[in-house]
Coordinates of C-alpha atoms in Angstrom, one line a residue:
M1 CA 0.0 0.0 0.0
T2 CA 1.3 3.5 -0.9
N3 CA 1.6 6.4 1.5
R4 CA -1.2 8.1 -0.4
Q5 CA -3.4 5.0 0.1
H6 CA -2.5 5.0 3.8
R7 CA -3.6 8.6 4.2
R8 CA -6.8 8.1 2.3
L9 CA -7.8 5.1 4.3
K10 CA -7.0 6.9 7.6
G11 CA -9.0 10.0 6.6
A12 CA -12.0 7.9 5.4
L13 CA -12.4 6.3 8.8
A14 CA -14.1 9.4 10.0
A15 CA -16.9 9.1 7.5
S16 CA -17.9 5.6 8.5
V17 CA -18.3 6.4 12.2
A18 CA -20.1 9.7 12.5
G19 CA -22.6 9.9 15.2
L20 CA -21.0 7.8 17.9
L21 CA -19.4 10.1 20.4
A22 CA -19.7 9.4 24.1
L23 CA -18.6 12.2 26.6
S24 CA -17.6 12.8 30.2
L25 CA -20.2 13.2 33.0
A26 CA -20.0 16.4 35.0
S27 CA -22.4 19.0 36.4
C28 CA -24.2 21.3 33.9
S29 CA -22.7 24.7 33.4
S30 CA -24.0 28.0 31.9
D31 CA -20.7 29.6 31.3
A32 CA -18.0 26.9 30.7
A33 CA -15.9 27.7 27.6
A34 CA -14.5 25.5 25.0
T35 CA -10.8 25.6 24.4
P36 CA -10.0 28.9 22.4
S37 CA -8.0 28.9 19.3
S38 CA -4.5 30.5 19.1
G39 CA -5.5 32.6 16.2
P40 CA -5.3 36.4 15.8
T41 CA -5.5 38.6 19.0
G42 CA -7.7 41.6 19.6
D43 CA -11.4 42.1 19.3
P44 CA -13.5 40.0 16.8
V45 CA -14.0 41.5 13.4
H46 CA -17.4 41.5 11.6
G47 CA -17.7 40.5 8.0
G48 CA -16.1 38.1 5.5
S49 CA -16.9 34.7 4.0
F50 CA -15.6 31.5 5.6
T51 CA -15.0 28.2 3.9
Y52 CA -14.8 25.0 5.9
L53 CA -14.0 21.5 4.6
S54 CA -16.0 18.7 6.1
F55 CA -15.4 15.0 5.5
N56 CA -19.0 13.7 5.2
E57 CA -22.4 14.6 4.1
S58 CA -25.7 14.7 6.0
A59 CA -28.6 12.4 5.0
G60 CA -30.7 15.5 5.3
L61 CA -30.8 18.8 7.1
D62 CA -33.4 17.7 9.6
P63 CA -32.8 16.8 13.2
I64 CA -34.5 13.4 12.7
K65 CA -32.1 12.5 9.9
M66 CA -28.9 13.7 11.5
H67 CA -26.3 12.4 13.9
F68 CA -25.4 14.9 16.6
G69 CA -22.9 15.4 19.5
N70 CA -19.8 14.7 17.5
Q71 CA -17.4 16.1 14.9
S72 CA -19.2 15.1 11.8
G73 CA -20.9 16.7 8.8
D74 CA -24.2 16.5 10.6
T75 CA -23.0 18.4 13.6
D76 CA -21.0 20.9 11.6
Q77 CA -24.1 21.8 9.6
G78 CA -26.6 21.4 12.4
E79 CA -24.8 23.7 14.7
A80 CA -24.9 26.5 12.1
I81 CA -28.5 26.1 11.2
F82 CA -30.3 25.1 14.4
D83 CA -27.9 26.1 17.3
T84 CA -28.1 23.8 20.4
L85 CA -30.0 23.7 23.6
M86 CA -26.7 22.7 25.2
Y87 CA -23.4 21.3 24.0
Q88 CA -20.4 19.6 25.6
D89 CA -17.2 21.4 26.1
T90 CA -13.8 19.8 25.7
S91 CA -14.0 18.1 29.0
G92 CA -17.4 16.7 28.1
R93 CA -19.3 18.9 30.5
P94 CA -22.8 19.9 29.4
V95 CA -23.0 23.7 28.8
M96 CA -26.3 25.5 28.5
K97 CA -26.9 27.5 25.3
T98 CA -30.5 28.2 24.2
A99 CA -31.5 26.4 27.3
E100 CA -31.3 28.4 30.5
S101 CA -31.2 25.3 32.8
L102 CA -32.0 21.6 33.0
T103 CA -32.7 20.7 36.7
S104 CA -34.1 17.8 38.8
D105 CA -34.4 16.9 42.4
D106 CA -34.8 13.2 42.1
G107 CA -33.3 12.3 38.7
V108 CA -36.7 11.3 37.4
H109 CA -38.6 14.6 37.1
W110 CA -36.7 17.3 35.2
D111 CA -37.5 20.9 34.1
L112 CA -36.0 22.2 31.0
T113 CA -36.1 26.0 30.9
I114 CA -35.5 27.9 27.6
K115 CA -33.9 31.3 27.4
K116 CA -36.2 34.2 26.7
G117 CA -36.6 36.0 23.4
I118 CA -35.4 33.4 21.0
A119 CA -37.3 32.8 17.7
F120 CA -36.8 30.7 14.6
T121 CA -35.9 32.5 11.5
D122 CA -39.6 32.2 10.3
G123 CA -40.8 34.0 13.4
T124 CA -42.0 30.9 15.3
P125 CA -41.3 31.1 19.0
Y126 CA -38.4 29.0 20.2
D127 CA -40.1 27.7 23.3
A128 CA -41.2 24.7 25.4
A129 CA -43.8 23.7 22.8
A130 CA -41.2 23.7 20.0
V131 CA -38.9 21.5 22.0
K132 CA -41.7 19.1 22.9
F133 CA -42.8 18.9 19.2
N134 CA -39.2 18.1 18.1
W135 CA -38.6 15.5 20.8
E136 CA -41.8 13.7 20.1
R137 CA -40.9 13.6 16.5
M138 CA -37.5 12.2 17.4
A139 CA -39.1 9.5 19.5
D140 CA -41.6 8.5 16.7
P141 CA -40.5 5.0 15.3
A142 CA -41.9 5.9 12.0
N143 CA -39.2 8.6 11.6
G144 CA -36.2 6.2 12.1
A145 CA -34.2 9.0 13.7
P146 CA -30.5 8.0 14.3
N147 CA -30.7 9.8 17.7
A148 CA -34.0 8.3 18.9
A149 CA -32.0 6.6 21.6
G150 CA -32.1 10.0 23.4
M151 CA -35.8 9.5 24.0
A152 CA -35.6 5.9 25.2
N153 CA -35.9 6.8 28.9
V154 CA -38.5 9.6 28.4
A155 CA -41.9 8.5 29.7
G156 CA -43.7 11.9 29.4
L157 CA -43.5 15.5 28.3
A158 CA -45.7 18.3 29.5
I159 CA -45.7 22.1 28.9
K160 CA -45.3 23.7 32.3
S161 CA -45.2 27.2 31.0
D162 CA -44.2 29.0 27.7
L163 CA -40.5 28.5 28.5
V164 CA -40.5 25.4 30.7
L165 CA -40.9 21.8 29.6
S166 CA -41.5 19.2 32.2
I167 CA -39.9 15.8 31.6
T168 CA -40.6 12.6 33.3
L169 CA -38.3 9.7 32.9
S170 CA -39.1 6.0 33.2
K171 CA -36.4 5.5 35.8
Q172 CA -33.9 7.6 37.7
Y173 CA -31.2 9.0 35.4
R174 CA -29.0 11.7 36.9
S175 CA -26.9 11.8 33.7
F176 CA -29.9 12.9 31.6
P177 CA -28.2 16.3 30.6
Q178 CA -25.5 14.2 28.9
T179 CA -28.3 12.6 26.8
V180 CA -29.9 15.9 25.9
A181 CA -26.6 17.5 24.9
R182 CA -25.6 14.4 22.9
Y183 CA -28.9 13.5 21.1
L184 CA -31.6 16.1 21.6
S185 CA -30.2 19.5 21.4
M186 CA -31.0 20.6 17.9
I187 CA -34.5 22.0 17.4
G188 CA -36.3 22.9 14.1
S189 CA -39.2 25.3 13.6
P190 CA -42.5 23.4 14.1
T191 CA -44.3 25.7 11.7
A192 CA -41.8 25.0 8.9
I193 CA -41.7 21.2 9.6
K194 CA -45.5 21.0 9.4
A195 CA -45.6 23.1 6.3
L196 CA -42.7 21.5 4.4
G197 CA -43.0 17.9 5.4
K198 CA -40.1 15.9 3.8
D199 CA -38.9 19.1 2.1
F200 CA -37.8 20.4 5.5
A201 CA -34.7 18.2 5.1
I202 CA -33.5 20.3 2.2
K203 CA -35.0 23.7 3.3
P204 CA -34.5 23.7 7.1
V205 CA -35.6 26.5 9.4
G206 CA -33.7 26.9 12.6
A207 CA -32.7 29.5 15.2
G208 CA -28.9 29.2 14.6
P209 CA -26.4 31.8 13.6
F210 CA -26.8 31.1 9.9
M211 CA -29.6 30.4 7.4
V212 CA -29.5 28.1 4.4
Q213 CA -29.0 29.9 1.0
S214 CA -28.5 26.8 -1.0
W215 CA -27.5 23.2 -0.6
T216 CA -25.9 21.0 -3.3
R217 CA -25.8 17.6 -1.9
D218 CA -22.3 16.0 -1.6
S219 CA -20.8 19.3 -2.6
E220 CA -21.5 22.5 -0.8
L221 CA -23.8 24.0 1.8
R222 CA -24.0 27.8 1.4
L223 CA -25.1 29.7 4.5
V224 CA -25.8 33.4 5.2
R225 CA -25.8 35.3 8.5
N226 CA -29.0 35.3 10.5
P227 CA -29.6 39.0 11.2
K228 CA -32.0 38.2 14.1
Y229 CA -29.7 35.7 15.9
W230 CA -30.4 35.7 19.6
Q231 CA -26.9 36.4 20.7
E232 CA -26.4 40.1 20.1
G233 CA -23.6 41.0 17.8
M234 CA -23.2 37.4 16.5
P235 CA -22.4 35.8 14.2
Y236 CA -19.3 37.7 13.0
L237 CA -19.2 36.2 9.6
D238 CA -21.4 37.4 6.7
S239 CA -21.5 34.0 5.1
M240 CA -20.1 30.5 5.5
N241 CA -19.6 27.7 3.0
I242 CA -19.3 24.0 4.2
R243 CA -17.8 21.9 1.5
Q244 CA -17.9 18.1 1.5
V245 CA -14.5 16.6 0.6
S246 CA -14.4 12.9 1.7
D247 CA -10.9 12.3 0.4
E248 CA -8.4 13.0 3.1
E249 CA -5.5 13.8 0.7
Q250 CA -7.7 16.2 -1.4
R251 CA -9.1 17.8 1.8
L252 CA -5.6 18.5 3.2
N253 CA -4.2 19.8 -0.2
T254 CA -7.2 22.1 -0.6
F255 CA -6.7 23.5 2.8
T256 CA -3.0 24.0 2.6
A257 CA -3.3 25.6 -0.8
G258 CA -5.3 28.4 0.9
Q259 CA -8.7 27.5 -0.7
A260 CA -10.4 27.0 2.7
D261 CA -10.1 28.7 6.1
A262 CA -10.5 25.5 8.2
A263 CA -10.9 21.8 7.7
M264 CA -11.5 18.6 9.6
A265 CA -8.6 16.2 9.5
G266 CA -10.8 13.5 11.1
P267 CA -8.7 10.9 12.9
S268 CA -5.6 11.5 10.7
T269 CA -2.7 12.4 12.8
P270 CA -0.3 12.5 9.8
S271 CA -2.5 15.0 7.9
A272 CA -2.8 17.2 11.0
K273 CA 1.0 17.2 11.5
R274 CA 1.6 18.1 7.8
A275 CA -0.8 21.0 8.1
A276 CA 0.9 22.2 11.3
D277 CA 4.3 22.0 9.6
Q278 CA 2.9 24.4 7.0
G279 CA 1.8 27.0 9.6
A280 CA -1.8 25.9 10.3
Q281 CA -3.3 26.0 13.8
V282 CA -4.3 22.5 14.8
F283 CA -6.7 21.4 17.6
T284 CA -6.5 17.7 18.6
K285 CA -9.0 15.7 20.7
P286 CA -8.1 12.1 21.5
Y287 CA -10.8 9.7 22.8
G288 CA -10.9 6.3 24.4
G289 CA -12.5 3.3 22.6
G290 CA -12.0 3.7 18.9
I291 CA -12.6 1.8 15.6
N292 CA -13.9 -1.6 16.5
M293 CA -15.2 -4.9 15.1
I294 CA -18.6 -5.8 16.7
F295 CA -19.5 -9.5 17.2
N296 CA -23.2 -10.5 16.9
T297 CA -23.6 -12.5 20.1
R298 CA -27.1 -13.5 19.1
V299 CA -26.0 -15.9 16.4
A300 CA -23.3 -18.5 15.8
P301 CA -20.4 -18.5 16.0
F302 CA -20.2 -15.5 18.2
N303 CA -23.0 -16.6 20.6
D304 CA -20.0 -18.6 22.0
A305 CA -17.8 -16.4 24.1
E306 CA -14.7 -18.6 23.4
A307 CA -15.0 -18.0 19.7
R308 CA -15.0 -14.2 20.4
K309 CA -12.0 -14.6 22.7
G310 CA -10.1 -16.6 20.1
V311 CA -10.6 -13.9 17.4
A312 CA -9.5 -11.2 19.9
M313 CA -6.2 -13.0 20.8
A314 CA -5.5 -14.0 17.2
L315 CA -5.2 -10.5 15.7
D316 CA -2.0 -8.7 15.1
L317 CA -3.0 -5.1 15.9
G318 CA 0.4 -3.8 15.3
Q319 CA 0.2 -4.8 11.7
L320 CA -3.3 -3.3 11.5
N321 CA -1.9 -0.1 13.0
E322 CA 0.6 0.1 10.1
V323 CA -2.2 -0.2 7.6
I324 CA -4.6 2.1 9.1
S325 CA -2.4 5.0 10.4
Q326 CA 1.2 4.3 9.3
G327 CA 2.0 3.4 12.9
T328 CA 1.1 6.8 14.3
S329 CA -1.9 5.7 16.4
P330 CA -1.1 2.7 18.7
A331 CA -3.8 0.1 19.0
P332 CA -6.1 0.4 22.1
T333 CA -5.0 -1.7 25.1
T334 CA -7.6 -0.2 27.5
M335 CA -11.1 1.2 27.1
F336 CA -10.1 4.7 28.1
V337 CA -6.9 6.7 27.5
D338 CA -4.4 7.8 30.1
G339 CA -5.3 11.2 31.7
T340 CA -9.1 10.7 31.5
P341 CA -11.2 10.0 34.6
F342 CA -12.0 6.3 34.0
Y343 CA -8.6 5.1 32.7
E344 CA -7.8 1.7 34.2
P345 CA -4.3 0.7 33.2
D346 CA -4.6 -2.8 34.7
V347 CA -7.9 -3.7 32.9
K348 CA -6.5 -4.6 29.4
F349 CA -8.3 -5.9 26.3
L350 CA -7.5 -9.6 25.4
S351 CA -6.5 -8.1 22.0
A352 CA -3.8 -6.0 23.7
Q353 CA -1.2 -8.7 23.2
Q354 CA -1.4 -11.3 20.5
N355 CA -1.4 -14.9 21.7
K356 CA -1.4 -17.2 18.7
A357 CA -1.1 -20.4 20.6
Q358 CA -4.0 -19.6 22.9
A359 CA -6.1 -18.4 20.1
Q360 CA -5.5 -21.6 18.1
Q361 CA -6.4 -23.7 21.2
L362 CA -9.7 -21.8 21.5
F363 CA -10.5 -22.4 17.9
N364 CA -9.7 -26.1 18.2
D365 CA -11.9 -26.3 21.3
Y366 CA -14.7 -24.6 19.5
A367 CA -14.5 -27.0 16.6
A368 CA -14.4 -30.1 19.0
R369 CA -17.4 -28.7 20.9
T370 CA -19.6 -27.8 17.9
G371 CA -18.4 -30.1 15.2
G372 CA -17.2 -27.3 12.9
P373 CA -14.9 -24.3 12.5
V374 CA -15.4 -20.7 13.7
K375 CA -17.1 -19.8 10.4
F376 CA -18.4 -16.3 9.7
K377 CA -18.8 -13.4 7.4
L378 CA -16.8 -10.3 8.2
T379 CA -18.6 -7.1 7.0
S380 CA -17.1 -3.6 6.8
T381 CA -17.8 -0.4 5.1
T382 CA -15.9 0.2 2.0
V383 CA -13.8 3.0 3.6
L384 CA -12.4 0.4 6.0
Q385 CA -12.2 -2.4 3.4
Q386 CA -8.4 -2.7 3.3
A387 CA -8.0 -2.9 7.0
F388 CA -10.7 -5.5 7.5
E389 CA -9.4 -7.5 4.5
L390 CA -6.2 -7.7 6.5
I391 CA -8.2 -9.0 9.5
Q392 CA -9.6 -11.6 7.3
A393 CA -6.1 -12.6 6.1
Q394 CA -4.8 -12.8 9.6
L395 CA -7.6 -15.0 10.9
S396 CA -7.4 -17.2 7.7
S397 CA -3.9 -18.3 8.8
Y398 CA -5.3 -20.3 11.7
K399 CA -6.9 -23.7 11.6
N400 CA -10.5 -24.2 12.3
V401 CA -11.4 -20.7 11.2
E402 CA -13.1 -19.8 8.0
V403 CA -13.8 -16.1 7.2
T404 CA -15.5 -14.6 4.2
F405 CA -15.5 -10.9 3.6
Q406 CA -18.2 -8.5 2.5
A407 CA -17.7 -4.7 1.8
I408 CA -20.8 -2.5 2.0
Q409 CA -21.5 1.2 1.4
N410 CA -21.6 3.3 4.5
T411 CA -25.3 3.9 4.0
A412 CA -26.0 0.2 4.3
L413 CA -24.3 0.0 7.7
A414 CA -27.2 1.3 9.8
P415 CA -29.8 -1.0 8.3
A416 CA -27.5 -4.1 8.9
L417 CA -27.0 -3.1 12.5
V418 CA -30.7 -2.4 13.2
S419 CA -31.8 -5.7 11.6
H420 CA -28.9 -7.5 13.3
D421 CA -28.0 -8.9 9.8
F422 CA -24.3 -9.5 10.5
Q423 CA -21.9 -11.7 12.2
A424 CA -19.0 -9.4 12.7
V425 CA -19.0 -5.8 11.4
S426 CA -16.9 -2.7 11.4
Y427 CA -18.1 0.2 13.7
A428 CA -16.8 2.6 16.3
A429 CA -17.4 3.2 20.0
Y430 CA -15.3 6.1 21.4
G431 CA -15.4 8.6 24.2
D432 CA -14.1 9.5 27.6
D433 CA -17.1 8.2 29.5
F434 CA -19.8 5.5 29.2
E435 CA -22.4 8.2 29.1
P436 CA -24.5 8.3 27.1
T437 CA -23.4 6.5 23.9
L438 CA -21.2 3.7 25.3
Y439 CA -24.0 2.9 27.8
N440 CA -26.5 2.5 24.9
Q441 CA -24.0 0.2 23.1
Y442 CA -23.2 -2.0 26.0
Y443 CA -26.4 -2.1 28.2
S444 CA -28.6 -5.1 27.5
T445 CA -31.6 -3.1 26.4
G446 CA -29.6 -0.2 24.9
K447 CA -31.0 1.2 21.7
Q448 CA -27.5 0.8 20.1
N449 CA -26.5 -2.5 21.6
W450 CA -25.7 -3.9 18.2
S451 CA -23.7 -6.8 19.7
G452 CA -26.6 -8.0 21.7
I453 CA -24.5 -8.4 24.8
N454 CA -26.7 -9.2 27.8
D455 CA -24.9 -9.4 31.2
P456 CA -26.5 -8.5 34.6
V457 CA -23.2 -7.6 36.2
L458 CA -22.4 -5.2 33.4
D459 CA -25.9 -3.7 33.5
K460 CA -25.7 -3.1 37.2
A461 CA -22.2 -1.4 36.9
L462 CA -23.5 0.8 34.0
D463 CA -26.6 1.7 36.0
Q464 CA -24.5 2.5 39.2
G465 CA -22.3 4.8 37.1
R466 CA -25.3 6.5 35.5
N467 CA -27.1 7.3 38.7
T468 CA -24.5 8.8 41.0
A469 CA -22.7 12.0 40.6
D470 CA -20.0 10.9 43.1
P471 CA -16.7 10.6 41.1
A472 CA -15.3 7.8 43.2
Q473 CA -18.5 5.7 43.0
R474 CA -18.6 6.3 39.3
K475 CA -14.9 5.3 38.8
A476 CA -15.5 2.0 40.8
A477 CA -18.6 1.2 38.8
Y478 CA -16.9 1.8 35.5
K479 CA -14.0 -0.3 36.5
T480 CA -16.3 -3.2 37.0
A481 CA -17.9 -2.4 33.7
Q482 CA -14.6 -2.5 31.9
E483 CA -13.6 -5.8 33.6
R484 CA -16.9 -7.3 32.4
L485 CA -16.3 -6.0 28.8
V486 CA -12.8 -7.6 28.8
A487 CA -14.3 -10.9 29.9
L488 CA -17.3 -10.8 27.6
V489 CA -15.6 -9.5 24.4
P490 CA -18.6 -8.1 22.6
D491 CA -16.1 -6.4 20.2
V492 CA -12.5 -5.8 19.5
F493 CA -10.9 -2.4 19.2
V494 CA -8.5 -2.1 16.3
E495 CA -7.6 1.6 16.4
R496 CA -7.7 4.6 18.7
Y497 CA -9.8 7.6 17.6
E498 CA -9.1 11.2 17.6
F499 CA -10.4 14.3 15.8
N500 CA -8.1 17.0 14.4
Y501 CA -9.2 20.5 13.2
M502 CA -6.9 22.5 11.0
F503 CA -7.4 26.2 10.7
S504 CA -5.7 29.2 9.1
P505 CA -3.7 31.6 11.3
K506 CA -6.2 34.3 10.3
V507 CA -9.1 32.5 11.9
G508 CA -10.2 33.8 15.3
G509 CA -12.6 32.3 17.7
F510 CA -12.5 28.9 16.3
Q511 CA -13.4 26.8 19.3
A512 CA -13.8 23.1 19.1
P513 CA -15.8 21.6 22.0
S514 CA -16.5 17.9 22.1
S515 CA -19.7 18.3 20.2
G516 CA -18.9 20.6 17.2
V517 CA -17.9 24.0 16.4
Q518 CA -19.5 27.2 17.8
W519 CA -19.8 28.9 14.4
E520 CA -21.2 32.2 15.8
K521 CA -17.9 32.9 17.4
V522 CA -15.7 32.4 14.4
W523 CA -14.2 35.5 12.7
L524 CA -11.6 36.4 10.1
A525 CA -8.8 38.9 10.6
K526 CA -8.8 41.2 7.6
N527 CA -5.1 42.0 7.3
Q528 CA -3.4 38.7 7.9

């Protein structure tokens, strides 16, 4: 494989895993700031047009079609059009934005209060009724919303006053602000949604800093300043263009040639380094978890834990690392990374150190027990095809293992997961906390528990971590959860994940919290 192919594969990873970010639990804040850029100093300047290069396109500019709470095309575009009730800063802490507060005395009954004086660009009030309408739409199974998991624990919604929405959960959940920030924060105009129907996805109406001027799918979203934006004096830019460039090398070259003001490098450390070497500002955020291979524990052969363990110990992750990231991003050995609250250095994945002899023995034992080899189809998105074909090749060197390979388009991944139509499949689970996404992926009844893993000890630990605000209790609970995941092997992590933003030295106010860019704060220095 050439260096160019290496870079293209690494950059393409981002497109196949959008929508899967899990973030740290902490108390809600109304004034926590994201990490500021190191751009031009002085007061922000009004005016100018800004070009940003994203790596993937949205299925539609409608909250029920978009993945939120991560650095993806959906979030990039949604933040600009809809703004957010709240977002997560770089530490994962929920920060109030269009919401004034989200409070509860018991973790079951919550009051969401909206800031005064906000309206959608069509004049519709941005209030409790608008949030209720959007959330009910998100929960409607007929809409198939990617973020419907956010409504899984919501038992009832009631309008308490114009600006206060009363929320009743089905059980105690003290981490609910995490879920709102992750899944439920972008709100569209009910008036426009009712009037436009399906066309709302191409002509969205929000209350964000920008309004849609035009959208050419898989090419460019043109946005213009919202003159009635609720934050006085913002946004600073007159217009913004979000261009979709899926190829990592092309995106890097376009940015470094000065044809864009900022770009997402996705999980590509080499690309970010090259941009920095050429004078760009770079913001990097590493996460725990990463790119993984999920086992379907509902069906053979991976309803057998020993088969899963055998695959985990058979893989050469060092070789995979060379293919995926040219050796720049070491394979995960633990769920979380050093320096984060729930890092457990002694709780290591079975895949952390290859053990060929033990893997072969597990495969032999499986064959003796069942009368046949560990036989399965390995499925991956096309952007991860080379890496997962290497996994197939590695496993095929063992006796009593038979692996076929299938590559699918990224758009076919969600249907395969939802229908459980796979045996082992490429995916991603990454973050600094189990809340909320990793909870949903590993809890027995989680809406995104694609593996089907079902373990009472794991469930209990995840619930304990979810329903306490005490850091020590959460750490103890999540250590147990990590130990159970090592024992159960519902998946194998093959690559760490991190996001890199590249932006020009003339860009001011470019802030990159864990859940997208705050576009209203971005400005361009005129004489730089």
